[in-house]
Amino acid sequence: MSSITSSAQYQKKLAINRLGLWLFFASDAFMFGGLLVARFYLLGNRRLELEQTLGLIVTVVLLVSSFFMNRAEVMISKGNQKGFQRSIIVTIVLGILFLAGVVGVEWQTAHFQVNEGAQGAVFYMMTGMHAFHVLTGIIFLLIVYRNGLKGKYTAEKHYAVEASANYWHFIDLVWIIYYPALYLMGLI
Amino acid sequence: MRKIWSIGLIRALIFQILGSAIGAGLLGLIRLAMGLSWKTEPALVVGGFIGAIFFMIGIGGFSGWWKMAMGEDVPEAHDVTEPEGIRRYFGFSLDHKVIGIQYGILSMVLLSVGGSLALIFRTELASSGLQILDFVQFNTLVGLHGMVLIASILMGVAAMGNYVVPLMIGAEDMAFPRLNAFSFWIAVPATVLLLSAMLFGGFETGWTAYPPLSVRGPMGIQLFFAGVYIVGWSSILGALNLIVTTLKMRVKGMKLFVMPIFAWAVLATSIISLTATQLIGLSFQLVMFERLLGMGFFTPSNGGNPILFQHLFWFYSHPAVYIFVLPGLGIISELLPVFVRKPLFGYKWVAMSSMGIALTGYLVWGHHMFTSGIEEYLRVPFMYSTLLVAVPTGVKFFSWVATLWQGKLRFPVPMLFILGAIIVFLIGGLTGPPSGTVSTDLHLHDTYYIVGHFHATMFGGFIFPIFAAIYYWYPKITGRKMNDTLGKIHFYLMTPAFLVTSFGQMQIGMLGMRRRIADYDPTLGFDTSHLIITIAGYLIGVSVLIFFINLIISAKRGEVATGNVWQSRSPEWSILPSPSPVHNYKGMPFEVVGEPYDYGLEGSNYVLPVNQTGQAD
Amino acid sequence: MNPLKRGIFVFTGLLVLTAIEYFLGTNQVPQILLWVIAIVKGLLVLQFFMHFNRLFDNDEGGHE
C-alpha cells in the first residue's frame, strides 16, 4: 500500500509521468519558439557575426553528449550499471564543455556586447536561455548519477534516467534548431 | 510563537522577506566585488525571485522533491498524513480538494483587491479634473486592477478545475499532487510581488506593459513583471497537471465523449494556458532584461522593434481571455441541464466547440494591433480569423437555448447566475465583432467601448459562472447550503448594476471617451455618465460584499445539505456524500454506464456503484 | 536492431547532416535547405533518442 508495488501501478504511473514530461516540453518549446521568432523578426535575413568554427565545435560537443546520454539509457535498460555510470559521466563532462564553450569562450570573444543592437540582444538571450536549460540538465544528470551510484535504478524501473535523458535530448533538439538559426542562416 | 511558526503561510512569508533581503544583499555584494555601485532595480528583481524561492522553501514546497533527488523514499501523496482542521488550508497540503479551496480563497481575495482598486480609480473618474489621484497613481491602479484580476481569474479557474475535475472523472487525486500544491503556493509570493509594485514607484503602462514606455518608466514595473512571470508558471504547471489528470486518470468506462462537459472545457483551457502562457512570460522577461542590461529588443534606436513585443504579448494575452471564459462557459453547459431537467443539446458539438475556441484562439492575436502599425496585409486575415471565433461560440449559445427550450426550469440561486451569465456573455459576444472588424475597430480602439465589451465578456464568461459554481458546489465542500435570500439579493443587485456600468462604458466609448486616462474634458459632457458608472460600480462592490458575508456565515449556520442537493447525475453528487471525504471515492468504486446528461430519461443512469452494476440493467 | 547499434547509426546520421549543414551554411545557400536539414535532424532525435512513441504505450500495464 505504502509504495507502488504492482507492475500495473508502476506502468500507469510511468505513462502519467511520461505525458507530464512531454507536456512540459511542449510548453517550453513555445518559449524557445518565441525567441526564434524574435530572431527572425528583428534580424530577418541578416546573419549574426559569429565565429563559425567555434559554433561547429560546441554543436558537435552537444551532439556527442546526446549520443552518450542515449547510451546511458540503453545501458541501464539492459541492467549494465557500470556502463550506465560511465556513459552518464561522459555526458555530464561534455555538457560542461558545451557550457564552457558558449558562456566561457563565445560570450567573451563575440564581436558585440549584450547592449549592442538587436544582434547582441538576440544572441545573448537565445544562447543564454539555452545555456540555462543545459545547466539545469547537468544538475538533473548529476542527481541521477548520484542515485545511480547508490544502485537506485534497475533494468525495469529507471524512469528518472529516462526523464533526464529525454530532457537532455530536448535541449539538444533546441540547439539543433538554434544552431542554424544563429550561425548559418541569412546573409552576411 | 511556536504555534504561529507552525502555520505554513506565515512561516513562508517570513522566509520570503528574508529571501528577498538576502537576494538583494548578495547582488549588492557581488556588484561591490565587481567594483560597481549599488543599484536598486537589479536588486529588486533578484530579491524578488530569490524571495519567491525562499517562500517555497518555507512552505515546504521543495522538501518532497529534495528527498527524491537525494534518493530517499517519498510516500505517495495519498499516504501522507496531514493535520486536521483549518490549519490544513494554510500549509502545503497535497489533497486536490484542499488545494482547490486554497485557490478559491486566493481568487476571492484577489477579486476583492482588484475590485477595490477599480473603485478607487472609478471614484477619480466620477467627475472631470483630478481629485484624489495623480497620474502615476492612476496608471498604477489601472494596470494593477487588470493584472490582479487576471491573476484572480486564473486562480478561480484553477480552483474549479482542481476541486471539481478529479471528482467528476472519478480520480483519487490529481496526476501530480506535489506539483499541484507547488503551483498553487508559487502564486502566493507572486501575488505579493505583483502588489508590491505599488510600493516601488508604481508603473505607467497599464496591464499591457507596452515598450518603449515600460522600458523607461518607474521601476515598479519590474516587480509587476516578476509577479506576472511567476503567476504564469503557476498557471502553466496547473494546466499541465489538469491535462494529464483528464487524459489519464478517468474512472473505468469514462470515455472522452462521456466526460462531464466541464472537464472538456477545462481540458481546452489547459491546452491554451500550457503553451501560450510561455509567450507573455517571455515578452515580460525580454523587457525586464532590456531594462537591466540594455538589450535592444524593443528600442528602435538600439536595433529593436516595439511591435515584436505586441506580437509576443498578444499571442498569450488574447488566448488568455479564452482561458478565462472557457471554464465559465463549461460551467454554464454543466449546470444548465441539471436545472432544466433535460439533456444537454448537442453534447459532442459543445465539447468540440471548446476545443474549437481554444484552437482558433491561437490565430487571432493580431486584432489587438490593427492600429499599432502592424503590416497592412496582416489586418484582414486577422479580422477573418477573429470573426471565426464566433462560430464555435455560437454553437454553445445554440446549445444553451435548445437546452432551455421546453425544459422544466427551476430557479435556485446557481440557475439565476447561469441565466445571468448567458445574457451578459451574449452582450459581450455581440459587441465583439465591431471591435474585431478592421474598419470599425479603427474608431473603437482604445475607447471605453472596448472596456465595456471586455468587462461584459469577463462577467458573462467568468464572474457570473464562478458565482454560480460556488453556490452550486458549496454544499459539496461544506455540507451546508448557502443562504438563498442573500444569494438572491446578490444576484438582483449585481446584474442590473453591472449592465449599467457596461452599457454606460460602451455609450461614452462610442462618443469618444478614451480609455486609460485619469482626466477628461468636462465639455465632452461625460461627467454624468461617469458618475452613474461609478455608482453602479460601487453597487457591484456591495453585492460582492453580501456574497462574502453569505459565504462566511453559511459555513457555520447554513441549512445542512448532505445528499444530492441538486439531483445531479454527475458522480460527485450521485455517488459521493457531502462534504466530500478525504480520499474521494475510496471504498465507493463506480463505473460509467450511460450518458452524462440524459435528465428526464426514465431508468437511465450515468454512473453506478460497481457492486450494483447488472442489477440496475 | 540492437539499441546500442541504432544509437551509433542515428548519431552518425546526425553528424553527417551537421557537416552538410555547415557546408551549406558557409556557402550561403537558400535558407529553406537549412530548415529542411534541421527538421530532419530534429525528427531523428525525437524518434530515436526521445522515443516519442513511448508516449502512446499502453498504460494499462498488462492487466486486462
PDB file of N, CA and C in Angstrom, chain A residues 1-2 4 12-13 15-17 19-20 23-24 26-28 30-31 34-35 37-38 41-42 114-118 120-122 124-125 129 143 146-147 150 152, chain B residues 68-71 76 78-79 175-176 233 236 240 243-244 248-249 274-275 278-279 282 285-286 289 293-297 302-305 307-308 311-312 315 375:
ATOM      1  N   MET A   1       0.820  -1.204   0.000  1.00  0.00           N
ATOM      2  CA  MET A   1       0.000   0.000   0.000  1.00  0.00           C
ATOM      3  C   MET A   1       0.860   1.263   0.000  1.00  0.00           C
ATOM      4  N   SER A   2       1.937   1.214   0.814  1.00  0.00           N
ATOM      5  CA  SER A   2       2.666   2.466   1.014  1.00  0.00           C
ATOM      6  C   SER A   2       3.434   2.883  -0.221  1.00  0.00           C
ATOM      7  N   ILE A   4       4.455   1.997  -4.520  1.00  0.00           N
ATOM      8  CA  ILE A   4       3.877   1.318  -5.666  1.00  0.00           C
ATOM      9  C   ILE A   4       4.508  -0.054  -5.788  1.00  0.00           C
ATOM     10  N   LYS A  12       1.167   2.416 -14.961  1.00  0.00           N
ATOM     11  CA  LYS A  12       0.214   3.522 -15.014  1.00  0.00           C
ATOM     12  C   LYS A  12       0.928   4.824 -14.653  1.00  0.00           C
ATOM     13  N   LYS A  13       1.688   4.753 -13.569  1.00  0.00           N
ATOM     14  CA  LYS A  13       2.422   5.924 -13.099  1.00  0.00           C
ATOM     15  C   LYS A  13       3.418   6.375 -14.174  1.00  0.00           C
ATOM     16  N   ALA A  15       3.200   5.976 -17.406  1.00  0.00           N
ATOM     17  CA  ALA A  15       2.503   6.648 -18.509  1.00  0.00           C
ATOM     18  C   ALA A  15       2.143   8.069 -18.120  1.00  0.00           C
ATOM     19  N   ILE A  16       1.707   8.243 -16.868  1.00  0.00           N
ATOM     20  CA  ILE A  16       1.343   9.586 -16.392  1.00  0.00           C
ATOM     21  C   ILE A  16       2.562  10.493 -16.401  1.00  0.00           C
ATOM     22  N   ASN A  17       3.677   9.962 -15.869  1.00  0.00           N
ATOM     23  CA  ASN A  17       4.887  10.781 -15.804  1.00  0.00           C
ATOM     24  C   ASN A  17       5.375  11.165 -17.190  1.00  0.00           C
ATOM     25  N   LEU A  19       3.640  11.498 -19.958  1.00  0.00           N
ATOM     26  CA  LEU A  19       2.790  12.520 -20.559  1.00  0.00           C
ATOM     27  C   LEU A  19       3.089  13.883 -19.947  1.00  0.00           C
ATOM     28  N   GLY A  20       3.273  13.899 -18.622  1.00  0.00           N
ATOM     29  CA  GLY A  20       3.575  15.166 -17.956  1.00  0.00           C
ATOM     30  C   GLY A  20       4.850  15.784 -18.496  1.00  0.00           C
ATOM     31  N   LEU A  23       4.363  17.162 -21.996  1.00  0.00           N
ATOM     32  CA  LEU A  23       3.616  18.422 -21.984  1.00  0.00           C
ATOM     33  C   LEU A  23       4.524  19.567 -21.565  1.00  0.00           C
ATOM     34  N   PHE A  24       5.434  19.291 -20.622  1.00  0.00           N
ATOM     35  CA  PHE A  24       6.384  20.325 -20.239  1.00  0.00           C
ATOM     36  C   PHE A  24       7.237  20.726 -21.442  1.00  0.00           C
ATOM     37  N   ALA A  26       6.396  20.557 -24.538  1.00  0.00           N
ATOM     38  CA  ALA A  26       5.555  21.340 -25.449  1.00  0.00           C
ATOM     39  C   ALA A  26       5.501  22.785 -24.992  1.00  0.00           C
ATOM     40  N   SER A  27       5.325  22.948 -23.678  1.00  0.00           N
ATOM     41  CA  SER A  27       5.234  24.302 -23.127  1.00  0.00           C
ATOM     42  C   SER A  27       6.546  25.058 -23.341  1.00  0.00           C
ATOM     43  N   ASP A  28       7.643  24.402 -22.992  1.00  0.00           N
ATOM     44  CA  ASP A  28       8.948  25.046 -23.108  1.00  0.00           C
ATOM     45  C   ASP A  28       9.269  25.367 -24.572  1.00  0.00           C
ATOM     46  N   PHE A  30       7.338  26.402 -26.751  1.00  0.00           N
ATOM     47  CA  PHE A  30       6.736  27.673 -27.134  1.00  0.00           C
ATOM     48  C   PHE A  30       7.624  28.835 -26.736  1.00  0.00           C
ATOM     49  N   MET A  31       8.280  28.719 -25.578  1.00  0.00           N
ATOM     50  CA  MET A  31       9.184  29.791 -25.157  1.00  0.00           C
ATOM     51  C   MET A  31      10.351  29.887 -26.138  1.00  0.00           C
ATOM     52  N   GLY A  34       9.268  31.350 -29.302  1.00  0.00           N
ATOM     53  CA  GLY A  34       9.111  32.797 -29.227  1.00  0.00           C
ATOM     54  C   GLY A  34      10.433  33.520 -29.466  1.00  0.00           C
ATOM     55  N   LEU A  35      11.512  32.983 -28.885  1.00  0.00           N
ATOM     56  CA  LEU A  35      12.822  33.597 -29.091  1.00  0.00           C
ATOM     57  C   LEU A  35      13.253  33.483 -30.552  1.00  0.00           C
ATOM     58  N   VAL A  37      11.274  33.391 -33.097  1.00  0.00           N
ATOM     59  CA  VAL A  37      10.505  34.410 -33.807  1.00  0.00           C
ATOM     60  C   VAL A  37      11.169  35.774 -33.644  1.00  0.00           C
ATOM     61  N   ALA A  38      11.612  36.056 -32.413  1.00  0.00           N
ATOM     62  CA  ALA A  38      12.258  37.348 -32.163  1.00  0.00           C
ATOM     63  C   ALA A  38      13.487  37.498 -33.045  1.00  0.00           C
ATOM     64  N   TYR A  41      12.286  38.155 -36.558  1.00  0.00           N
ATOM     65  CA  TYR A  41      11.562  39.419 -36.647  1.00  0.00           C
ATOM     66  C   TYR A  41      12.526  40.595 -36.623  1.00  0.00           C
ATOM     67  N   LEU A  42      13.524  40.515 -35.748  1.00  0.00           N
ATOM     68  CA  LEU A  42      14.422  41.655 -35.597  1.00  0.00           C
ATOM     69  C   LEU A  42      15.534  41.657 -36.628  1.00  0.00           C
ATOM     70  N   VAL A 114      26.243  42.705 -25.083  1.00  0.00           N
ATOM     71  CA  VAL A 114      24.818  42.467 -24.829  1.00  0.00           C
ATOM     72  C   VAL A 114      23.961  43.633 -25.310  1.00  0.00           C
ATOM     73  N   ASN A 115      24.438  44.843 -25.039  1.00  0.00           N
ATOM     74  CA  ASN A 115      23.583  46.001 -25.292  1.00  0.00           C
ATOM     75  C   ASN A 115      23.832  46.632 -26.657  1.00  0.00           C
ATOM     76  N   GLU A 116      24.514  45.880 -27.542  1.00  0.00           N
ATOM     77  CA  GLU A 116      24.790  46.449 -28.852  1.00  0.00           C
ATOM     78  C   GLU A 116      23.808  45.933 -29.894  1.00  0.00           C
ATOM     79  N   GLY A 117      22.701  46.605 -30.014  1.00  0.00           N
ATOM     80  CA  GLY A 117      21.776  46.329 -31.099  1.00  0.00           C
ATOM     81  C   GLY A 117      21.004  45.039 -30.940  1.00  0.00           C
ATOM     82  N   ALA A 118      20.145  44.781 -31.939  1.00  0.00           N
ATOM     83  CA  ALA A 118      19.308  43.600 -31.911  1.00  0.00           C
ATOM     84  C   ALA A 118      20.157  42.333 -31.926  1.00  0.00           C
ATOM     85  N   GLY A 120      23.108  41.740 -30.525  1.00  0.00           N
ATOM     86  CA  GLY A 120      23.538  41.397 -29.172  1.00  0.00           C
ATOM     87  C   GLY A 120      22.385  40.847 -28.353  1.00  0.00           C
ATOM     88  N   ALA A 121      21.240  41.521 -28.431  1.00  0.00           N
ATOM     89  CA  ALA A 121      20.085  41.092 -27.638  1.00  0.00           C
ATOM     90  C   ALA A 121      19.693  39.665 -27.993  1.00  0.00           C
ATOM     91  N   VAL A 122      19.533  39.431 -29.310  1.00  0.00           N
ATOM     92  CA  VAL A 122      19.057  38.115 -29.751  1.00  0.00           C
ATOM     93  C   VAL A 122      20.060  37.032 -29.400  1.00  0.00           C
ATOM     94  N   TYR A 124      22.591  36.890 -27.155  1.00  0.00           N
ATOM     95  CA  TYR A 124      22.813  36.567 -25.742  1.00  0.00           C
ATOM     96  C   TYR A 124      21.574  35.976 -25.105  1.00  0.00           C
ATOM     97  N   MET A 125      20.391  36.437 -25.528  1.00  0.00           N
ATOM     98  CA  MET A 125      19.185  35.885 -24.913  1.00  0.00           C
ATOM     99  C   MET A 125      18.953  34.446 -25.356  1.00  0.00           C
ATOM    100  N   MET A 129      19.277  31.550 -22.639  1.00  0.00           N
ATOM    101  CA  MET A 129      18.177  30.687 -22.205  1.00  0.00           C
ATOM    102  C   MET A 129      18.524  29.222 -22.452  1.00  0.00           C
ATOM    103  N   ILE A 143      22.218  14.499 -10.286  1.00  0.00           N
ATOM    104  CA  ILE A 143      21.351  13.818  -9.316  1.00  0.00           C
ATOM    105  C   ILE A 143      21.162  12.358  -9.714  1.00  0.00           C
ATOM    106  N   ARG A 146      24.287  10.375  -9.072  1.00  0.00           N
ATOM    107  CA  ARG A 146      24.486  10.069  -7.657  1.00  0.00           C
ATOM    108  C   ARG A 146      23.567   8.936  -7.221  1.00  0.00           C
ATOM    109  N   ASN A 147      22.299   9.017  -7.624  1.00  0.00           N
ATOM    110  CA  ASN A 147      21.381   7.943  -7.266  1.00  0.00           C
ATOM    111  C   ASN A 147      21.729   6.646  -7.979  1.00  0.00           C
ATOM    112  N   LYS A 150      24.184   4.796  -6.054  1.00  0.00           N
ATOM    113  CA  LYS A 150      23.559   4.093  -4.925  1.00  0.00           C
ATOM    114  C   LYS A 150      22.786   2.860  -5.381  1.00  0.00           C
ATOM    115  N   LYS A 152      20.019   2.839  -7.367  1.00  0.00           N
ATOM    116  CA  LYS A 152      18.575   3.070  -7.288  1.00  0.00           C
ATOM    117  C   LYS A 152      17.842   2.575  -8.534  1.00  0.00           C
TER     118      LYS A 152
ATOM    119  N   MET B  68      13.455  13.126  -2.990  1.00  0.00           N
ATOM    120  CA  MET B  68      13.552  12.253  -4.171  1.00  0.00           C
ATOM    121  C   MET B  68      14.929  12.394  -4.801  1.00  0.00           C
ATOM    122  N   ALA B  69      15.386  13.636  -4.934  1.00  0.00           N
ATOM    123  CA  ALA B  69      16.686  13.868  -5.572  1.00  0.00           C
ATOM    124  C   ALA B  69      17.802  13.260  -4.747  1.00  0.00           C
ATOM    125  N   MET B  70      17.625  13.250  -3.420  1.00  0.00           N
ATOM    126  CA  MET B  70      18.662  12.678  -2.569  1.00  0.00           C
ATOM    127  C   MET B  70      18.538  11.153  -2.488  1.00  0.00           C
ATOM    128  N   GLY B  71      17.589  10.613  -3.230  1.00  0.00           N
ATOM    129  CA  GLY B  71      17.471   9.158  -3.297  1.00  0.00           C
ATOM    130  C   GLY B  71      16.727   8.537  -2.139  1.00  0.00           C
ATOM    131  N   GLU B  76       3.714   8.099  -1.351  1.00  0.00           N
ATOM    132  CA  GLU B  76       2.725   8.577  -2.319  1.00  0.00           C
ATOM    133  C   GLU B  76       1.817   9.593  -1.634  1.00  0.00           C
ATOM    134  N   HIS B  78      -1.312  10.042  -1.349  1.00  0.00           N
ATOM    135  CA  HIS B  78      -2.477   9.671  -0.537  1.00  0.00           C
ATOM    136  C   HIS B  78      -2.078   8.977   0.758  1.00  0.00           C
ATOM    137  N   ASP B  79      -0.785   8.717   0.946  1.00  0.00           N
ATOM    138  CA  ASP B  79      -0.336   8.141   2.211  1.00  0.00           C
ATOM    139  C   ASP B  79       0.198   9.178   3.174  1.00  0.00           C
ATOM    140  N   ALA B 175      -2.975  14.169 -11.090  1.00  0.00           N
ATOM    141  CA  ALA B 175      -1.918  13.277 -11.533  1.00  0.00           C
ATOM    142  C   ALA B 175      -0.629  13.523 -10.758  1.00  0.00           C
ATOM    143  N   PHE B 176      -0.304  14.788 -10.502  1.00  0.00           N
ATOM    144  CA  PHE B 176       0.928  15.108  -9.776  1.00  0.00           C
ATOM    145  C   PHE B 176       0.583  15.964  -8.558  1.00  0.00           C
ATOM    146  N   TRP B 233       3.932  30.829 -14.422  1.00  0.00           N
ATOM    147  CA  TRP B 233       4.409  29.464 -14.185  1.00  0.00           C
ATOM    148  C   TRP B 233       3.409  28.673 -13.382  1.00  0.00           C
ATOM    149  N   ILE B 236       0.892  27.573 -15.875  1.00  0.00           N
ATOM    150  CA  ILE B 236       1.389  26.535 -16.780  1.00  0.00           C
ATOM    151  C   ILE B 236       1.410  25.176 -16.081  1.00  0.00           C
ATOM    152  N   LEU B 240      -0.760  21.831 -16.924  1.00  0.00           N
ATOM    153  CA  LEU B 240      -0.113  20.550 -17.242  1.00  0.00           C
ATOM    154  C   LEU B 240      -0.758  19.437 -16.422  1.00  0.00           C
ATOM    155  N   ILE B 243      -4.325  18.607 -17.572  1.00  0.00           N
ATOM    156  CA  ILE B 243      -4.390  17.833 -18.821  1.00  0.00           C
ATOM    157  C   ILE B 243      -4.093  16.378 -18.542  1.00  0.00           C
ATOM    158  N   VAL B 244      -2.987  16.122 -17.808  1.00  0.00           N
ATOM    159  CA  VAL B 244      -2.629  14.727 -17.546  1.00  0.00           C
ATOM    160  C   VAL B 244      -3.731  14.047 -16.750  1.00  0.00           C
ATOM    161  N   LYS B 248      -5.511  10.818 -18.261  1.00  0.00           N
ATOM    162  CA  LYS B 248      -5.015   9.527 -17.773  1.00  0.00           C
ATOM    163  C   LYS B 248      -5.708   8.982 -16.544  1.00  0.00           C
ATOM    164  N   MET B 249      -6.478   9.787 -15.832  1.00  0.00           N
ATOM    165  CA  MET B 249      -6.956   9.321 -14.530  1.00  0.00           C
ATOM    166  C   MET B 249      -8.467   9.061 -14.511  1.00  0.00           C
ATOM    167  N   LEU B 274      -1.211  26.009 -21.014  1.00  0.00           N
ATOM    168  CA  LEU B 274       0.066  25.291 -21.010  1.00  0.00           C
ATOM    169  C   LEU B 274       1.060  25.909 -21.989  1.00  0.00           C
ATOM    170  N   THR B 275       0.575  26.233 -23.182  1.00  0.00           N
ATOM    171  CA  THR B 275       1.509  26.633 -24.232  1.00  0.00           C
ATOM    172  C   THR B 275       1.627  28.142 -24.355  1.00  0.00           C
ATOM    173  N   GLN B 278       3.677  30.784 -21.967  1.00  0.00           N
ATOM    174  CA  GLN B 278       5.121  30.993 -22.116  1.00  0.00           C
ATOM    175  C   GLN B 278       5.419  32.321 -22.798  1.00  0.00           C
ATOM    176  N   LEU B 279       4.534  32.729 -23.712  1.00  0.00           N
ATOM    177  CA  LEU B 279       4.859  33.903 -24.525  1.00  0.00           C
ATOM    178  C   LEU B 279       4.707  35.198 -23.747  1.00  0.00           C
ATOM    179  N   LEU B 282       7.764  35.245 -21.677  1.00  0.00           N
ATOM    180  CA  LEU B 282       8.923  35.625 -22.487  1.00  0.00           C
ATOM    181  C   LEU B 282       8.921  37.116 -22.778  1.00  0.00           C
ATOM    182  N   GLN B 285       9.841  38.956 -19.779  1.00  0.00           N
ATOM    183  CA  GLN B 285      11.245  38.690 -19.467  1.00  0.00           C
ATOM    184  C   GLN B 285      12.162  39.524 -20.348  1.00  0.00           C
ATOM    185  N   LEU B 286      11.805  39.656 -21.623  1.00  0.00           N
ATOM    186  CA  LEU B 286      12.652  40.430 -22.530  1.00  0.00           C
ATOM    187  C   LEU B 286      12.694  41.905 -22.118  1.00  0.00           C
ATOM    188  N   PHE B 289      14.902  42.222 -19.090  1.00  0.00           N
ATOM    189  CA  PHE B 289      16.328  42.202 -19.409  1.00  0.00           C
ATOM    190  C   PHE B 289      16.740  43.451 -20.167  1.00  0.00           C
ATOM    191  N   LEU B 293      19.877  45.123 -18.637  1.00  0.00           N
ATOM    192  CA  LEU B 293      21.164  45.015 -19.325  1.00  0.00           C
ATOM    193  C   LEU B 293      21.264  45.902 -20.556  1.00  0.00           C
ATOM    194  N   GLY B 294      20.192  46.631 -20.858  1.00  0.00           N
ATOM    195  CA  GLY B 294      20.245  47.472 -22.042  1.00  0.00           C
ATOM    196  C   GLY B 294      20.167  46.702 -23.342  1.00  0.00           C
ATOM    197  N   MET B 295      19.595  45.487 -23.297  1.00  0.00           N
ATOM    198  CA  MET B 295      19.463  44.718 -24.539  1.00  0.00           C
ATOM    199  C   MET B 295      18.499  45.430 -25.489  1.00  0.00           C
ATOM    200  N   GLY B 296      18.771  45.340 -26.784  1.00  0.00           N
ATOM    201  CA  GLY B 296      17.995  46.156 -27.710  1.00  0.00           C
ATOM    202  C   GLY B 296      16.831  45.454 -28.371  1.00  0.00           C
ATOM    203  N   PHE B 297      15.941  44.845 -27.584  1.00  0.00           N
ATOM    204  CA  PHE B 297      14.828  44.141 -28.229  1.00  0.00           C
ATOM    205  C   PHE B 297      13.781  45.104 -28.767  1.00  0.00           C
ATOM    206  N   ASN B 302      18.104  51.235 -30.752  1.00  0.00           N
ATOM    207  CA  ASN B 302      19.112  50.211 -30.481  1.00  0.00           C
ATOM    208  C   ASN B 302      18.829  48.952 -31.299  1.00  0.00           C
ATOM    209  N   GLY B 303      18.222  49.114 -32.456  1.00  0.00           N
ATOM    210  CA  GLY B 303      18.014  47.972 -33.344  1.00  0.00           C
ATOM    211  C   GLY B 303      16.757  47.181 -33.088  1.00  0.00           C
ATOM    212  N   GLY B 304      15.980  47.550 -32.073  1.00  0.00           N
ATOM    213  CA  GLY B 304      14.817  46.754 -31.725  1.00  0.00           C
ATOM    214  C   GLY B 304      13.551  47.197 -32.436  1.00  0.00           C
ATOM    215  N   ASN B 305      12.437  46.571 -32.032  1.00  0.00           N
ATOM    216  CA  ASN B 305      11.163  46.882 -32.660  1.00  0.00           C
ATOM    217  C   ASN B 305      10.046  46.655 -31.644  1.00  0.00           C
ATOM    218  N   ILE B 307       6.972  46.565 -31.937  1.00  0.00           N
ATOM    219  CA  ILE B 307       5.852  45.737 -32.408  1.00  0.00           C
ATOM    220  C   ILE B 307       6.086  44.263 -32.051  1.00  0.00           C
ATOM    221  N   LEU B 308       7.357  43.869 -32.006  1.00  0.00           N
ATOM    222  CA  LEU B 308       7.668  42.488 -31.632  1.00  0.00           C
ATOM    223  C   LEU B 308       7.058  42.147 -30.288  1.00  0.00           C
ATOM    224  N   HIS B 311       3.414  41.432 -30.607  1.00  0.00           N
ATOM    225  CA  HIS B 311       3.138  40.095 -31.151  1.00  0.00           C
ATOM    226  C   HIS B 311       3.274  39.034 -30.072  1.00  0.00           C
ATOM    227  N   LEU B 312       4.407  39.063 -29.345  1.00  0.00           N
ATOM    228  CA  LEU B 312       4.637  38.040 -28.324  1.00  0.00           C
ATOM    229  C   LEU B 312       3.582  38.152 -27.230  1.00  0.00           C
ATOM    230  N   PHE B 315       0.061  37.097 -28.305  1.00  0.00           N
ATOM    231  CA  PHE B 315      -0.052  35.670 -28.596  1.00  0.00           C
ATOM    232  C   PHE B 315      -0.527  34.920 -27.359  1.00  0.00           C
ATOM    233  N   GLU B 375       1.916  45.101 -40.090  1.00  0.00           N
ATOM    234  CA  GLU B 375       1.926  45.060 -41.533  1.00  0.00           C
ATOM    235  C   GLU B 375       0.481  45.101 -42.048  1.00  0.00           C
TER     236      GLU B 375
END
